[in-house]
């Protein structure tokens, strides 16, 4: 997705007393990564095995308005129990904001089985994160 999953209100945040303005791309907010997300970048393929693949990418200081250079490593693995796991590691040269996530969608009907628009997903969660009218979190999770 981007260097910061979810929305940043008005595309602005403060870090070490410096205010940063990011490109806004979603109802006046920054969603995920601004105008050109990490999913639109060319990643390095570092390692491939029968059940996993490792990627890396270096997001340079200033890319999409984000401060500091961020080195990202992602591993996708299918386990012997048919679990699909995604692992992230990130490091930076100086303090920055980062909130990595994944936005892959899967058609549970299988290839050629039709659309996913009638899939139903239930998340058995004890808490939610409330949001305002432009989907900015309003406070810590609540039940």
Short mmCIF file of C-alpha atoms in Angstrom, two decimals:
data_model
loop_
_atom_site.label_atom_id
_atom_site.label_comp_id
_atom_site.label_asym_id
_atom_site.label_seq_id
_atom_site.Cartn_x
_atom_site.Cartn_y
_atom_site.Cartn_z
CA UNK A 1 0.00 0.00 0.00
CA UNK A 2 2.23 2.78 1.23
CA UNK A 3 4.49 4.02 3.96
CA UNK A 4 1.48 4.73 6.13
CA UNK A 5 -1.61 2.51 5.99
CA UNK A 6 -4.87 4.37 6.64
CA UNK A 7 -5.42 8.11 6.48
CA UNK A 8 -3.41 11.09 7.68
CA UNK A 9 -5.73 14.01 8.43
CA UNK A 10 -5.36 16.80 5.85
CA UNK A 11 -2.07 15.15 4.82
CA UNK A 12 -0.25 16.83 7.71
CA UNK A 13 1.75 15.52 10.62
CA UNK A 14 4.42 16.80 12.97
CA UNK A 15 7.68 14.99 13.66
CA UNK A 16 10.49 16.44 15.80
CA UNK A 17 8.73 19.85 15.77
CA UNK A 18 8.67 19.94 11.95
CA UNK A 19 5.32 19.89 10.17
CA UNK A 20 5.17 17.83 6.98
CA UNK A 21 2.60 18.24 4.21
CA UNK A 22 1.89 15.15 2.12
CA UNK A 23 -0.07 14.99 -1.12
CA UNK A 24 -3.79 14.55 -0.42
CA UNK A 25 -5.56 11.92 -2.46
CA UNK A 26 -8.75 10.95 -0.60
CA UNK A 27 -11.39 13.52 0.36
CA UNK A 28 -8.72 16.02 1.47
CA UNK A 29 -6.72 13.38 3.40
CA UNK A 30 -3.61 11.36 2.61
CA UNK A 31 -4.63 7.73 2.12
CA UNK A 32 -1.79 5.20 2.48
CA UNK A 33 0.98 6.94 0.56
CA UNK A 34 -0.17 9.91 -1.42
CA UNK A 35 -0.20 9.84 -5.20
CA UNK A 36 2.18 6.98 -6.00
CA UNK A 37 2.03 4.20 -3.42
CA UNK A 38 4.57 1.51 -2.73
CA UNK A 39 2.44 -0.88 -4.78
CA UNK A 40 3.35 1.21 -7.85
CA UNK A 41 7.09 0.98 -7.23
CA UNK A 42 9.53 -1.59 -8.58
CA UNK A 43 10.62 -3.84 -5.70
CA UNK A 44 13.69 -6.06 -5.60
CA UNK A 45 13.11 -9.81 -5.51
CA UNK A 46 15.66 -10.96 -2.93
CA UNK A 47 14.87 -14.66 -2.51
CA UNK A 48 12.43 -17.20 -3.92
CA UNK A 49 11.73 -20.69 -2.56
CA UNK A 50 8.99 -23.21 -3.30
CA UNK A 51 6.74 -21.66 -0.65
CA UNK A 52 7.99 -18.10 -0.10
CA UNK A 53 9.27 -14.93 -1.71
CA UNK A 54 11.20 -12.00 -0.22
CA UNK A 55 11.00 -8.45 -1.57
CA UNK A 56 12.77 -5.25 -0.58
CA UNK A 57 12.41 -1.59 -1.42
CA UNK A 58 14.11 1.61 -0.29
CA UNK A 59 11.78 4.59 -0.02
CA UNK A 60 14.02 7.63 -0.19
CA UNK A 61 13.79 10.69 2.04
CA UNK A 62 11.08 12.96 0.61
CA UNK A 63 9.31 10.29 -1.47
CA UNK A 64 5.62 11.27 -1.49
CA UNK A 65 6.51 13.93 1.08
CA UNK A 66 7.53 11.46 3.81
CA UNK A 67 10.71 12.31 5.70
CA UNK A 68 13.69 9.99 6.10
CA UNK A 69 14.87 7.01 4.10
CA UNK A 70 12.93 3.83 4.87
CA UNK A 71 14.26 0.37 4.01
CA UNK A 72 11.43 -2.19 3.75
CA UNK A 73 11.58 -5.98 3.58
CA UNK A 74 8.47 -8.12 2.99
CA UNK A 75 8.17 -11.90 3.07
CA UNK A 76 5.18 -13.83 1.70
CA UNK A 77 5.00 -17.47 2.80
CA UNK A 78 2.54 -20.34 2.37
CA UNK A 79 2.99 -22.64 5.37
CA UNK A 80 2.63 -26.46 5.37
CA UNK A 81 -0.82 -25.85 6.95
CA UNK A 82 -1.85 -23.69 3.95
CA UNK A 83 -1.66 -20.48 5.95
CA UNK A 84 -0.71 -17.36 4.03
CA UNK A 85 1.67 -15.23 6.09
CA UNK A 86 3.07 -11.79 5.42
CA UNK A 87 6.02 -10.51 7.47
CA UNK A 88 7.31 -6.94 7.39
CA UNK A 89 10.58 -5.46 8.56
CA UNK A 90 11.47 -1.81 8.21
CA UNK A 91 14.37 0.33 9.28
CA UNK A 92 15.08 4.00 8.85
CA UNK A 93 18.04 6.33 9.02
CA UNK A 94 16.21 8.74 11.40
CA UNK A 95 12.82 8.84 13.16
CA UNK A 96 9.85 8.77 10.80
CA UNK A 97 6.25 7.60 10.64
CA UNK A 98 5.55 4.13 9.28
CA UNK A 99 2.51 1.85 9.35
CA UNK A 100 2.91 -0.94 6.80
CA UNK A 101 0.03 -3.17 5.75
CA UNK A 102 -1.33 -5.19 2.83
CA UNK A 103 -4.35 -4.70 0.62
CA UNK A 104 -4.44 -7.97 -1.33
CA UNK A 105 -7.88 -9.23 -2.30
CA UNK A 106 -8.69 -12.88 -2.98
CA UNK A 107 -11.62 -14.34 -4.90
CA UNK A 108 -12.75 -17.20 -2.69
CA UNK A 109 -14.80 -18.66 -5.56
CA UNK A 110 -11.61 -19.53 -7.43
CA UNK A 111 -10.35 -18.60 -10.86
CA UNK A 112 -13.25 -17.96 -13.22
CA UNK A 113 -15.79 -18.47 -10.42
CA UNK A 114 -17.26 -14.98 -10.67
CA UNK A 115 -17.04 -11.72 -8.80
CA UNK A 116 -16.15 -11.14 -5.16
CA UNK A 117 -18.89 -8.55 -4.64
CA UNK A 118 -21.14 -11.00 -2.80
CA UNK A 119 -18.45 -12.31 -0.42
CA UNK A 120 -19.26 -11.82 3.26
CA UNK A 121 -16.47 -11.30 5.77
CA UNK A 122 -16.87 -11.42 9.53
CA UNK A 123 -14.06 -10.29 11.77
CA UNK A 124 -14.41 -11.64 15.28
CA UNK A 125 -12.98 -8.63 17.11
CA UNK A 126 -13.50 -7.32 20.60
CA UNK A 127 -12.68 -3.71 19.62
CA UNK A 128 -13.06 -1.27 16.76
CA UNK A 129 -11.39 2.01 15.91
CA UNK A 130 -14.03 4.73 15.62
CA UNK A 131 -13.66 7.19 12.74
CA UNK A 132 -15.06 10.59 11.79
CA UNK A 133 -16.93 11.56 8.59
CA UNK A 134 -13.72 11.43 6.47
CA UNK A 135 -12.57 8.14 8.09
CA UNK A 136 -9.88 9.61 10.35
CA UNK A 137 -9.59 7.62 13.62
CA UNK A 138 -11.08 9.67 16.45
CA UNK A 139 -9.56 7.89 19.46
CA UNK A 140 -8.03 4.61 20.57
CA UNK A 141 -9.94 1.41 19.91
CA UNK A 142 -13.09 0.84 21.89
CA UNK A 143 -15.56 -1.95 22.40
#
